[in-house]
XYZ file of C-alpha atoms in Angstrom:
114
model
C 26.194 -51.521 -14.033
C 26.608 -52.746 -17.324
C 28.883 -53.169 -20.130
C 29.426 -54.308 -24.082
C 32.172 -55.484 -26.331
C 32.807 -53.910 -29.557
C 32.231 -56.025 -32.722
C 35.827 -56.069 -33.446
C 36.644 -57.290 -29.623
C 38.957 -54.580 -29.328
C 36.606 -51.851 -27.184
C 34.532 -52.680 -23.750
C 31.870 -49.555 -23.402
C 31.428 -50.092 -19.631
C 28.153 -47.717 -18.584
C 27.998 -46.672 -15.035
C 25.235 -44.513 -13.117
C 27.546 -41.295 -14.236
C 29.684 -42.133 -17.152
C 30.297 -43.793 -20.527
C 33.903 -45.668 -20.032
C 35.960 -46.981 -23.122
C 38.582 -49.072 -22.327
C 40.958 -51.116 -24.211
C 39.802 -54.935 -24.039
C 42.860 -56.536 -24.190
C 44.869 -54.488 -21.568
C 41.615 -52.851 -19.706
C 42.914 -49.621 -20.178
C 40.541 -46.635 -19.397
C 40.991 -44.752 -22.818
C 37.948 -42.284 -22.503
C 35.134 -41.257 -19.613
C 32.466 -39.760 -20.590
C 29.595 -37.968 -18.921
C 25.918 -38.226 -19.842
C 24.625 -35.543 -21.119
C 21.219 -35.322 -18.786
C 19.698 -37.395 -15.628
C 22.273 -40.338 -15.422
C 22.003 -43.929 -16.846
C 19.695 -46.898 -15.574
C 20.301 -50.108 -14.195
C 20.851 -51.905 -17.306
C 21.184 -51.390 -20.999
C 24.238 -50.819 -23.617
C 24.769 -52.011 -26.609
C 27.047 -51.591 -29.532
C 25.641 -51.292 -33.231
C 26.875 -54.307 -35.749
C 29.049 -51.815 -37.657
C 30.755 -50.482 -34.219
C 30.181 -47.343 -35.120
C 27.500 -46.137 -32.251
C 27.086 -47.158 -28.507
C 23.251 -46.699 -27.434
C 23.138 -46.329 -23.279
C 19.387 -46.193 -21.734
C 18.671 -43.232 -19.328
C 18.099 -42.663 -15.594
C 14.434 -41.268 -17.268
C 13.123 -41.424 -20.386
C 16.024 -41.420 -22.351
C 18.615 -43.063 -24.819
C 22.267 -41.858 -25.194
C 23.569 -42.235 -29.195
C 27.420 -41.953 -29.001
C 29.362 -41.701 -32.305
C 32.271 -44.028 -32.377
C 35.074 -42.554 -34.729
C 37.348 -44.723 -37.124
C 39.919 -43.741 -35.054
C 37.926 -45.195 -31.991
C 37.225 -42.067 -29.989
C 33.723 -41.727 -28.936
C 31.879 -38.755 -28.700
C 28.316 -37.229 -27.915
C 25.638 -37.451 -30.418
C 22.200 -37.040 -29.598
C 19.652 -38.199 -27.027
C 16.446 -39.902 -27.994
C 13.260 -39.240 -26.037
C 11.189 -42.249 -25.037
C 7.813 -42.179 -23.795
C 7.138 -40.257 -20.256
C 7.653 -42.803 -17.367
C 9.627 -45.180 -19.372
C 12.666 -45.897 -16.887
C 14.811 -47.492 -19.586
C 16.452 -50.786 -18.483
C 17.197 -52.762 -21.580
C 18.810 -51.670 -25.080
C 19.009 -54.228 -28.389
C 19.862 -52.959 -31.800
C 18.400 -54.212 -34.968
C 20.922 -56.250 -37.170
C 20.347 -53.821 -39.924
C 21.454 -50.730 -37.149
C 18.240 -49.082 -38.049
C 16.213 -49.424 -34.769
C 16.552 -49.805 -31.439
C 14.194 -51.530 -29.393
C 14.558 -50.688 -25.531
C 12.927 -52.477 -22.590
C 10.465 -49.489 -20.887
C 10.761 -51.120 -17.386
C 8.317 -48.933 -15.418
C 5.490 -49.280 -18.837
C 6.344 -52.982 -19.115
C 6.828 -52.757 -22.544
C 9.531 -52.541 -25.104
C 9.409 -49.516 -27.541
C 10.655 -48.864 -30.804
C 13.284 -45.887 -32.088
């Protein structure tokens, strides 16, 4: 449905309606699937923090996935962030600093701040 390259160009996060895929960008080898930890994952939204070390993946409902990314590369699991009731994530921009992330609330038609 959606996928982002990792600052460095070596990582594609590919986000599907089940999983969180790493895979190597050069020889698009799967390296990692991951499962959501709740109601899915949207249509659209991924992206990759400036640093590379967190993917943020919008939510079948009113949800964002934070996964850590490790030096080492691996990605794991670290917490989901509630968004308002209805919200139907679709869209997912991080701030240059890494502090915020401002996510398009498709069903609210409006784009909220976390």
């Amino acid at each position: 449905m959606d996928l982002a390259l990792s600052p460095d160009r070596k990582t594609v996060f590919i986000k599907n309606m089940s999983n969180l895929l790493v895979a190597d960008a050069l020889s698009w080898t799967l390296l990692q699937t991951l499962t959501y930890p709740a109601s899915g994952a949207s249509m659209h939204g991924i992206a990759v923090s400036s640093d590379g070390s967190h993917a943020y993946v919008t939510g079948a409902g009113n949800e964002l996935y934070d996964w850590a990314i490790g030096t080492n590369g691996t990605v794991s699991f670290s917490r989901t962030i509630s968004l308002p009731g209805g919200s139907y994530p679709c869209g997912v921009a991080i701030s240059a600093d890494g502090t915020k992330a401002y996510v398009c609330l498709s069903t609210a038609n409006k784009t909220g701040r976390r």
